[in-house]
CSV table of C-alpha atoms in Angstrom, one decimal:
chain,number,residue,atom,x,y,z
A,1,UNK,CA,16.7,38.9,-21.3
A,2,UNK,CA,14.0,36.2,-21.4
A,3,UNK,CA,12.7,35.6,-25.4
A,4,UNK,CA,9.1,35.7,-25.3
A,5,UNK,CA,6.3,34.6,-28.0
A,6,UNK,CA,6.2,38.3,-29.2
A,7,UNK,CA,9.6,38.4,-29.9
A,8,UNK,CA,9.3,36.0,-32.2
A,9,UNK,CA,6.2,36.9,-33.8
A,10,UNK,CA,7.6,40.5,-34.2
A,11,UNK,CA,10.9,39.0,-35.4
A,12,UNK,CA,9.2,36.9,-38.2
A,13,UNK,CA,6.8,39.3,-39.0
A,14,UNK,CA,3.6,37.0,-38.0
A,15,UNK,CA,0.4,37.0,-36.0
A,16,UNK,CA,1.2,35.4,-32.2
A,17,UNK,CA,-1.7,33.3,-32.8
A,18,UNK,CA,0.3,32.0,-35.8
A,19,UNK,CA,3.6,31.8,-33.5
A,20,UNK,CA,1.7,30.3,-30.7
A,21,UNK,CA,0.5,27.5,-33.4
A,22,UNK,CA,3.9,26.5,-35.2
A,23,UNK,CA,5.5,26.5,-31.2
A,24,UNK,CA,3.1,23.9,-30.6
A,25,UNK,CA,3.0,21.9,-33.4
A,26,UNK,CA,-1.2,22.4,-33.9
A,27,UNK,CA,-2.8,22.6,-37.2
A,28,UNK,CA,-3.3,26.1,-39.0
A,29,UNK,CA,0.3,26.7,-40.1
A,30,UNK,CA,2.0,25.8,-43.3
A,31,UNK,CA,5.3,23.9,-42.9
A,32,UNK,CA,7.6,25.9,-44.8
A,33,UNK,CA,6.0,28.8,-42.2
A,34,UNK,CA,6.3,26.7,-38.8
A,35,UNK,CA,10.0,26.0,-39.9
A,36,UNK,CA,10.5,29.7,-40.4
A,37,UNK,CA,9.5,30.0,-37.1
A,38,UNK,CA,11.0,27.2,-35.5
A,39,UNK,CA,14.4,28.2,-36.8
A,40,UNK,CA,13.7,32.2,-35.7
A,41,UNK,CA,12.9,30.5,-31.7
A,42,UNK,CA,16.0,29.3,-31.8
A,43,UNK,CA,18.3,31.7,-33.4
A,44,UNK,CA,16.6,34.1,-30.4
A,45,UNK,CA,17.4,31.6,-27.7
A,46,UNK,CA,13.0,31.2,-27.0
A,47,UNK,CA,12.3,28.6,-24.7
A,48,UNK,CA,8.6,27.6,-24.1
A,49,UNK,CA,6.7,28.9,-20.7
A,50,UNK,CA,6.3,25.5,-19.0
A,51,UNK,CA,4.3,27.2,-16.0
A,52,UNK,CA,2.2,28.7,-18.5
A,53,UNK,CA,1.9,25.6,-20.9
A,54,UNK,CA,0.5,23.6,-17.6
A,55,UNK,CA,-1.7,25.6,-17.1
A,56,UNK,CA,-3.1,25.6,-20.4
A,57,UNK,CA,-3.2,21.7,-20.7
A,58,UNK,CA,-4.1,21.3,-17.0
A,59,UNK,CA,-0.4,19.1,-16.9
A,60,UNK,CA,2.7,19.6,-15.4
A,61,UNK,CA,4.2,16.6,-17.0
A,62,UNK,CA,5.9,15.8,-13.0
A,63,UNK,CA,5.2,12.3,-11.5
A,64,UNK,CA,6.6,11.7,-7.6
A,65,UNK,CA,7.9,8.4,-6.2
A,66,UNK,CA,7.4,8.0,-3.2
A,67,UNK,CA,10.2,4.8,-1.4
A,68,UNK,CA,10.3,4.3,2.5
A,69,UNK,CA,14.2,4.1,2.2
A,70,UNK,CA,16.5,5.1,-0.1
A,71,UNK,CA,19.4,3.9,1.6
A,72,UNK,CA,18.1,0.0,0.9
A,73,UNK,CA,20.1,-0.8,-2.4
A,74,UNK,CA,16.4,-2.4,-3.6
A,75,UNK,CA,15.3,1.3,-3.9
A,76,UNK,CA,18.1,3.1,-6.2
A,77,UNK,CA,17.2,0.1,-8.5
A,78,UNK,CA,14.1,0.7,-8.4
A,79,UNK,CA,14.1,4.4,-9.2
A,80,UNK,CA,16.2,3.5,-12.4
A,81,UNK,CA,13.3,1.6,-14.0
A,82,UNK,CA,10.5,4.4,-13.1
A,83,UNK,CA,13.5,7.1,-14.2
A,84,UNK,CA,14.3,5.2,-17.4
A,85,UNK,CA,10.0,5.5,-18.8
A,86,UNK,CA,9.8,8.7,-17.6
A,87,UNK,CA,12.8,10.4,-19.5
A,88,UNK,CA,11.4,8.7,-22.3
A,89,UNK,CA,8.3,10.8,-22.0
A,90,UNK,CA,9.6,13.4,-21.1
A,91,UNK,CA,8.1,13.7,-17.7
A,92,UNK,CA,10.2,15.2,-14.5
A,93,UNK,CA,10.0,12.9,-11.6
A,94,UNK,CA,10.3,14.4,-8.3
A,95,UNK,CA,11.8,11.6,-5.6
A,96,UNK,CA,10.0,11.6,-2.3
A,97,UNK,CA,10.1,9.9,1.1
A,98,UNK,CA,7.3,8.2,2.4
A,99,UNK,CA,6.9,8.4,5.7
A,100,UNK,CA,6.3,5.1,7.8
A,101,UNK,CA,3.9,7.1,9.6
A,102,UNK,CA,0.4,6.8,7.2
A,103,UNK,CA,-0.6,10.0,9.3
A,104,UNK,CA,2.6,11.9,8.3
A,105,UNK,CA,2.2,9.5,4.5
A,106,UNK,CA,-1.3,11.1,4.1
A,107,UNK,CA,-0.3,14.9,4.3
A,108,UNK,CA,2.4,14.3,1.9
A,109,UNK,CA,0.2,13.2,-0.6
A,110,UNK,CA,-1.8,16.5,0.1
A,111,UNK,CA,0.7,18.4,-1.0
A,112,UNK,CA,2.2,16.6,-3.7
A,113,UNK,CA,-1.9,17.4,-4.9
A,114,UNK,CA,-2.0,20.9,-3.7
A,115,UNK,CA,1.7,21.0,-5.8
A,116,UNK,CA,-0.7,19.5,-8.8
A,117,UNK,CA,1.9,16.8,-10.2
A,118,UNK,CA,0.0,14.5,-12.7
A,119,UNK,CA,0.3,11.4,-10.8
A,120,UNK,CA,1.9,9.4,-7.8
A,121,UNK,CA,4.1,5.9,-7.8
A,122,UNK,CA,3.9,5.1,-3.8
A,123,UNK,CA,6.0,2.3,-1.8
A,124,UNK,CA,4.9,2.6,1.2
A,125,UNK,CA,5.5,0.5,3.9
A,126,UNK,CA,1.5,1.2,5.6
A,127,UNK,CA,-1.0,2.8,4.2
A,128,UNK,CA,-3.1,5.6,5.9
A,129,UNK,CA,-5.7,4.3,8.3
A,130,UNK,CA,-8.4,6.6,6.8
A,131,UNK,CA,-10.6,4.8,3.6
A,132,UNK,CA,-11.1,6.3,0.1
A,133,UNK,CA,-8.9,7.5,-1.9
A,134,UNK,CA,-5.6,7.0,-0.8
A,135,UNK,CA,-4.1,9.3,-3.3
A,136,UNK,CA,-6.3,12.3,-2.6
A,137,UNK,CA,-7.7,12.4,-6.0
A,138,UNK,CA,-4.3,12.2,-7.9
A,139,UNK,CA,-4.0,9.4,-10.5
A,140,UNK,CA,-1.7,7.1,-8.6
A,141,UNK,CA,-0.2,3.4,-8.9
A,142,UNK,CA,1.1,1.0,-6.0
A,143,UNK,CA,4.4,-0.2,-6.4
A,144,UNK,CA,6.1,-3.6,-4.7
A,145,UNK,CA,2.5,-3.9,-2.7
A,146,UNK,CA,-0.6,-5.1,-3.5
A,147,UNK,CA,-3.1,-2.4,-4.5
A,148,UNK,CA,-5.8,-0.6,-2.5
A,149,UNK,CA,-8.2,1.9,-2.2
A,150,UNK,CA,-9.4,1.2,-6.5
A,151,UNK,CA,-5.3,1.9,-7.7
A,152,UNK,CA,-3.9,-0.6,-9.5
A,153,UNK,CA,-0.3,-2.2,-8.4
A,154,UNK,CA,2.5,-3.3,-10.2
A,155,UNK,CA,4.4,-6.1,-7.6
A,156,UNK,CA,5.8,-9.7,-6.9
A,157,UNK,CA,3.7,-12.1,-5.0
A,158,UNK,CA,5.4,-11.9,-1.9
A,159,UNK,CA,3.6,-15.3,-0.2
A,160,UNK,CA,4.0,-17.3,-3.2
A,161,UNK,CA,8.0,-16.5,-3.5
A,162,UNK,CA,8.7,-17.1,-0.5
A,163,UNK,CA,6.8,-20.1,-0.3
A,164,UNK,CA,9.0,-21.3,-3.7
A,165,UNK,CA,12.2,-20.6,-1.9
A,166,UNK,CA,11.6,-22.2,1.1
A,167,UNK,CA,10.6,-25.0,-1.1
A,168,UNK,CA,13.4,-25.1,-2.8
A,169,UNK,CA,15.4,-25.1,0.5
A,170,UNK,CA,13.2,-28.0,1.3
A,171,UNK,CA,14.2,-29.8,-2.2
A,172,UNK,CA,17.7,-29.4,-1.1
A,173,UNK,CA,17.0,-31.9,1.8
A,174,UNK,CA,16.6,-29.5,4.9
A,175,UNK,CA,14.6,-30.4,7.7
A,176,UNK,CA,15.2,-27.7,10.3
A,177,UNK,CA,14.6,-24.2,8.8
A,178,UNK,CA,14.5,-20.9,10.8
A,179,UNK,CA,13.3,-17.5,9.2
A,180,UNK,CA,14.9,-14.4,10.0
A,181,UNK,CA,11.6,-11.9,9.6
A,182,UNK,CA,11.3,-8.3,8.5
A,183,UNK,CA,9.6,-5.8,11.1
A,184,UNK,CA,6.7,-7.3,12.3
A,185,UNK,CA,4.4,-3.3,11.7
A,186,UNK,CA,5.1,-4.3,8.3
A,187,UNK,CA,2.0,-6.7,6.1
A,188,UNK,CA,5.3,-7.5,3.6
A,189,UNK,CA,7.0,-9.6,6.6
A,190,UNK,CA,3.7,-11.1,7.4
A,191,UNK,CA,3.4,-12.2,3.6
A,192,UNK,CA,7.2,-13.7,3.5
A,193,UNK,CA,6.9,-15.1,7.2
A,194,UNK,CA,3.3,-16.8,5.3
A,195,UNK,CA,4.9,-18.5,2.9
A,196,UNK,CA,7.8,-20.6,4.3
A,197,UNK,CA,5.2,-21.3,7.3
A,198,UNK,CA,3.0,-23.0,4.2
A,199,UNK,CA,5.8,-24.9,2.5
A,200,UNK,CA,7.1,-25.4,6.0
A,201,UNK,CA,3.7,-26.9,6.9
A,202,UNK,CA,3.3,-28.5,3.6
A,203,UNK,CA,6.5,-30.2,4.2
A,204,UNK,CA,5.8,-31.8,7.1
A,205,UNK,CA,8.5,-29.2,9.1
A,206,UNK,CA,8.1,-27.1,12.1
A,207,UNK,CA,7.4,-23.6,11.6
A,208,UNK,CA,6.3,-22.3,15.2
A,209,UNK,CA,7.2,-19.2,16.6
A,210,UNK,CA,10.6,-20.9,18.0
A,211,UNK,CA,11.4,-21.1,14.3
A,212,UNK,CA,11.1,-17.2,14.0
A,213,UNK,CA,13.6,-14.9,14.5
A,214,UNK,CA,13.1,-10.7,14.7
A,215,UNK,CA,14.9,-8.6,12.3
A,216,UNK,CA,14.6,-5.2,10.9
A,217,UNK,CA,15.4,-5.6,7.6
A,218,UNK,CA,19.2,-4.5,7.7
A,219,UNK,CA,22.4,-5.8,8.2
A,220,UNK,CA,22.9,-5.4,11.9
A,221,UNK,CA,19.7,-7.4,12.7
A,222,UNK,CA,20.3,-10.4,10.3
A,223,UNK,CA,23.4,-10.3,12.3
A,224,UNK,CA,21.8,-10.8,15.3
A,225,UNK,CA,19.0,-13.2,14.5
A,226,UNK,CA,21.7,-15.0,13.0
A,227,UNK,CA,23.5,-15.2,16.7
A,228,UNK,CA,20.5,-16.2,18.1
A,229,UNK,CA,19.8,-19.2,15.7
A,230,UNK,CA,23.5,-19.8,16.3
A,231,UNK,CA,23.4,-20.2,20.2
A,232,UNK,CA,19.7,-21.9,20.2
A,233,UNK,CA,21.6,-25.0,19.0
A,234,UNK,CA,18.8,-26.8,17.9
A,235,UNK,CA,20.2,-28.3,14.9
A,236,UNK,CA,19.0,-25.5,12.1
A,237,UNK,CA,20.9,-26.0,8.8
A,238,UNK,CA,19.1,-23.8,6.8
A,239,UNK,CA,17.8,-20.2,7.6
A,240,UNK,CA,15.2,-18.3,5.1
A,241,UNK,CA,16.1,-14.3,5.7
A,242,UNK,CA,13.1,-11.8,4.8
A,243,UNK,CA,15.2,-9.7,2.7
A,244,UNK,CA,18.8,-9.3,1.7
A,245,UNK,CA,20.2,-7.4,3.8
A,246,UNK,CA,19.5,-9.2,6.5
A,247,UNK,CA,20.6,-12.5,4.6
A,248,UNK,CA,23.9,-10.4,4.3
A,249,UNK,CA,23.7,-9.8,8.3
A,250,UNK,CA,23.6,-13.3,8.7
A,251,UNK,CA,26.5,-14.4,6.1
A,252,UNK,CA,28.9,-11.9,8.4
A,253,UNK,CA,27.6,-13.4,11.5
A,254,UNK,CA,28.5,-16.7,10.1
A,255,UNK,CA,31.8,-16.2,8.8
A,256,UNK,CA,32.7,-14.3,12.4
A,257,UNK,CA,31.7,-17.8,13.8
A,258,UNK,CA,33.7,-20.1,11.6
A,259,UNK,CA,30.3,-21.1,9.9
A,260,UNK,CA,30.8,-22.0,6.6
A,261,UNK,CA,28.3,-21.5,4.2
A,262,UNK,CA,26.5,-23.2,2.4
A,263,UNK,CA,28.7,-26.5,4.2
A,264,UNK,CA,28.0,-25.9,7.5
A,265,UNK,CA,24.5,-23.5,6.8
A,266,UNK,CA,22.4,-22.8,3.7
A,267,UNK,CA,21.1,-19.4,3.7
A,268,UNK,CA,18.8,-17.8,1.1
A,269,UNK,CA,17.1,-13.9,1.1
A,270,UNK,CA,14.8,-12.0,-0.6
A,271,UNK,CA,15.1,-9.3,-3.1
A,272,UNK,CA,18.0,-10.2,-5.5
A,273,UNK,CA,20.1,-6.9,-5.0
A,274,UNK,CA,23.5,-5.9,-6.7
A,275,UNK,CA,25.5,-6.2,-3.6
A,276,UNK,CA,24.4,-10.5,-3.2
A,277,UNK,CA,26.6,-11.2,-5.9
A,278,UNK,CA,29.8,-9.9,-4.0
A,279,UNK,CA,29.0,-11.2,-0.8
A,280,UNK,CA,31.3,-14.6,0.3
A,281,UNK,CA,29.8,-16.9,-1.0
A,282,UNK,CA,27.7,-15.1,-3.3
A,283,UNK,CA,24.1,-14.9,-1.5
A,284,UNK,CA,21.3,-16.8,-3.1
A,285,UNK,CA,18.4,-15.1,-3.1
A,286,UNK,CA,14.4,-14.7,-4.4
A,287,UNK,CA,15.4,-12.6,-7.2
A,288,UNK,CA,12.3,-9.7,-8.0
A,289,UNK,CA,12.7,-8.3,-11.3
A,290,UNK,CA,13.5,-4.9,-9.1
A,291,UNK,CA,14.1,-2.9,-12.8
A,292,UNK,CA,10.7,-4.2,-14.0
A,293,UNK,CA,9.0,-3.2,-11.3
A,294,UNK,CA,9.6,0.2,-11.5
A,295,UNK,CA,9.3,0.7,-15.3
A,296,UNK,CA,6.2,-1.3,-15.3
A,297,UNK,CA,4.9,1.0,-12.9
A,298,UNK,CA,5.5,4.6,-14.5
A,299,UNK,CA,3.7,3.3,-17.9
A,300,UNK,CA,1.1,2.0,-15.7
A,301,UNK,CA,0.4,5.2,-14.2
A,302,UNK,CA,1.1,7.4,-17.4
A,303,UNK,CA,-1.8,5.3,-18.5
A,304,UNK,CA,-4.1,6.3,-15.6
A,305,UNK,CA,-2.7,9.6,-16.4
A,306,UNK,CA,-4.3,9.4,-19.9
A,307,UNK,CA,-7.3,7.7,-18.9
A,308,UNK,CA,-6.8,4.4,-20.3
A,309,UNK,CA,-7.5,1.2,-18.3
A,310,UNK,CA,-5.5,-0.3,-15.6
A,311,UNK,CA,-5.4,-3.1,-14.0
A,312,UNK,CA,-2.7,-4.9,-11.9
A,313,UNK,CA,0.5,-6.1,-12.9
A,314,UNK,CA,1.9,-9.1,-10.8
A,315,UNK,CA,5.6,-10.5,-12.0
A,316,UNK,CA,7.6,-13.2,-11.7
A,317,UNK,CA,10.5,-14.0,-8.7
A,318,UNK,CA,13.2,-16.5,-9.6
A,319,UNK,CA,16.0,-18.0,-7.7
A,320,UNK,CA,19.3,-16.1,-8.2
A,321,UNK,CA,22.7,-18.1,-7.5
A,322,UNK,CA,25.3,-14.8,-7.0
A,323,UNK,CA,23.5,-12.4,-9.8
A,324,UNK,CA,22.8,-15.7,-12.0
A,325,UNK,CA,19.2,-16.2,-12.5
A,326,UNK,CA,17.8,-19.7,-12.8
A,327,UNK,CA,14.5,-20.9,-14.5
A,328,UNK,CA,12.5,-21.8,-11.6
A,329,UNK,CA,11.1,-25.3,-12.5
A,330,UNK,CA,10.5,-26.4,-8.9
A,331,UNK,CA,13.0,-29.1,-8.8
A,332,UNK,CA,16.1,-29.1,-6.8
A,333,UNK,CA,19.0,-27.4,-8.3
A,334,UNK,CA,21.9,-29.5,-7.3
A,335,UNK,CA,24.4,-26.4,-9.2
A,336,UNK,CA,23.5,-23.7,-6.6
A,337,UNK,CA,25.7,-22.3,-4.8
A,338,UNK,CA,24.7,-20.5,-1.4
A,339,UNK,CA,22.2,-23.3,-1.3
């Protein structure tokens, strides 16, 4: 039998108004009266309508992520961080995929309004073509992208660290540095692929197309780039991967090869996931605070939620050895270890 507000009005004798009150914790009730009642809810086994509380309030205290692929380790980690602020207000957070297609991207978001959650986190890898409001009216937040459309954005300048760690390559003393890029649809591999062309450039080094090598962002095609900077010959000893996976790709490629790492080839990624400090040698990597991210960007949207000001949030990247972060201080590290 489902305990109702009358039942425990009728049980402690009071007005539902009054019950209604002390369930609610709103002014009008005594304390000795709202712990009488209190105590009788849960002697009864009452728990609050949520359905009918939403509508009241206009809430329905549910956010939705929204991550292009859950299978990419970055992801999981990044749920943990928006999970982590939105348990601790007590909000239920509905896990979505976002479809690579903005089409498909843009009747998702529909519903999730028509469903009326209180707000949207999106990492999306393109947006929909159509201006406006990409969130169809929802309070919403970008997450690992730069914002659009008036949202604010909580990410990593994705130019900028790649242009440090390509740098830092360069500090290392290498001349001859290919880049295995993400899918070229995507404006995050443009923004990688942009900075190691400018600290390429800045460096004196060729960064042409021949320098570029196609990936997908996964194991299997850093393992083929990696082949194909392999076979080209052409004296590369250092090789800047778009993420980590396909840094990890490349690693496997090497070791199938006799290649050894970082003797024979330095190679450095992007992302700083769990699984680079258990590769052989452990992977060095552009490290983005990946837990950050994602709590910075569930109390960035329970603020849009509540009204308050937002604006963006950019962090910091830093070189990680195997899991150990380093201070990045723009001078060669001559510790490091995949590079």
């Amino acid at each position: 039998m489902v305990v109702t507000v009358y039942d425990v009005a009728q049980a402690t004798g009071l007005s539902i108004a009054s019950v209604s009150r002390a369930l609610n914790a709103r002014p009008g009730v005594s304390a000795a009266t709202s712990a009488r009642v209190m105590r009788t809810a849960a002697d009864l086994g009452y728990r609050p309508n949520e359905v009918a509380r939403s509508l009241v309030a206009k809430k329905t205290q549910t956010l939705a992520l929204l991550v292009p692929d859950i299978t990419n380790p970055f992801f999981p980690e990044l749920v943990k961080g928006v999970q982590s602020v939105a348990d601790e207000s007590d909000q239920l957070l509905l896990l979505l995929d976002a479809p690579s297609e903005p089409d498909r991207l843009a009747e998702r978001l529909a519903a999730l309004h028509r469903k009326q959650v209180d707000g949207v986190i999106l990492v999306a890898s393109e947006l929909p073509a159509a201006t406006g409001d990409v969130f169809d009216g929802m309070p919403g937040v970008f997450l690992d992208r730069a914002g659009s459309g008036g949202a604010p954005s909580v990410h990593v300048d994705q130019e900028h660290a790649a242009y440090l760690a390509t740098r830092h390559v360069i500090q290392k003393g290498h001349s001859r540095i290919a880049h295995i890029q993400g899918p070229v649809n995507l404006t995050v591999s443009a923004l990688r692929r942009s900075g190691w062309e400018r600290a390429c450039n800045e460096a004196g080094i060729a960064s042409g197309d021949n320098r570029v090598f196609p990936g997908d962002f996964l194991e299997a095609g850093g393992h083929r780039a990696m082949e194909r900077i392999l076979d080209a010959a052409d004296g590369t000893t250092a090789v800047f991967a778009a993420n980590d996976l396909s840094a990890i790709g490349a690693l496997a490629c090497c070791a199938s090869r006799g290649i050894r790492v970082p003797h024979d080839m330095s190679i450095i990624g992007f992302d700083g996931i769990e699984l680079a400090r258990y590769t052989s040698p452990a992977l060095t990597t552009v490290a983005q605070p990946i837990r950050e991210l994602g709590e910075q960007a569930c109390a960035l949207l329970l603020c849009r939620i509540a009204g308050e000001p937002a604006d963006d949030i950019v962090l910091e990247a830093s070189i990680s050895h195997g899991g150990t972060v380093r201070e990045w201080s723009g001078r060669a590290d001559e510790s490091s270890g995949g590079v």
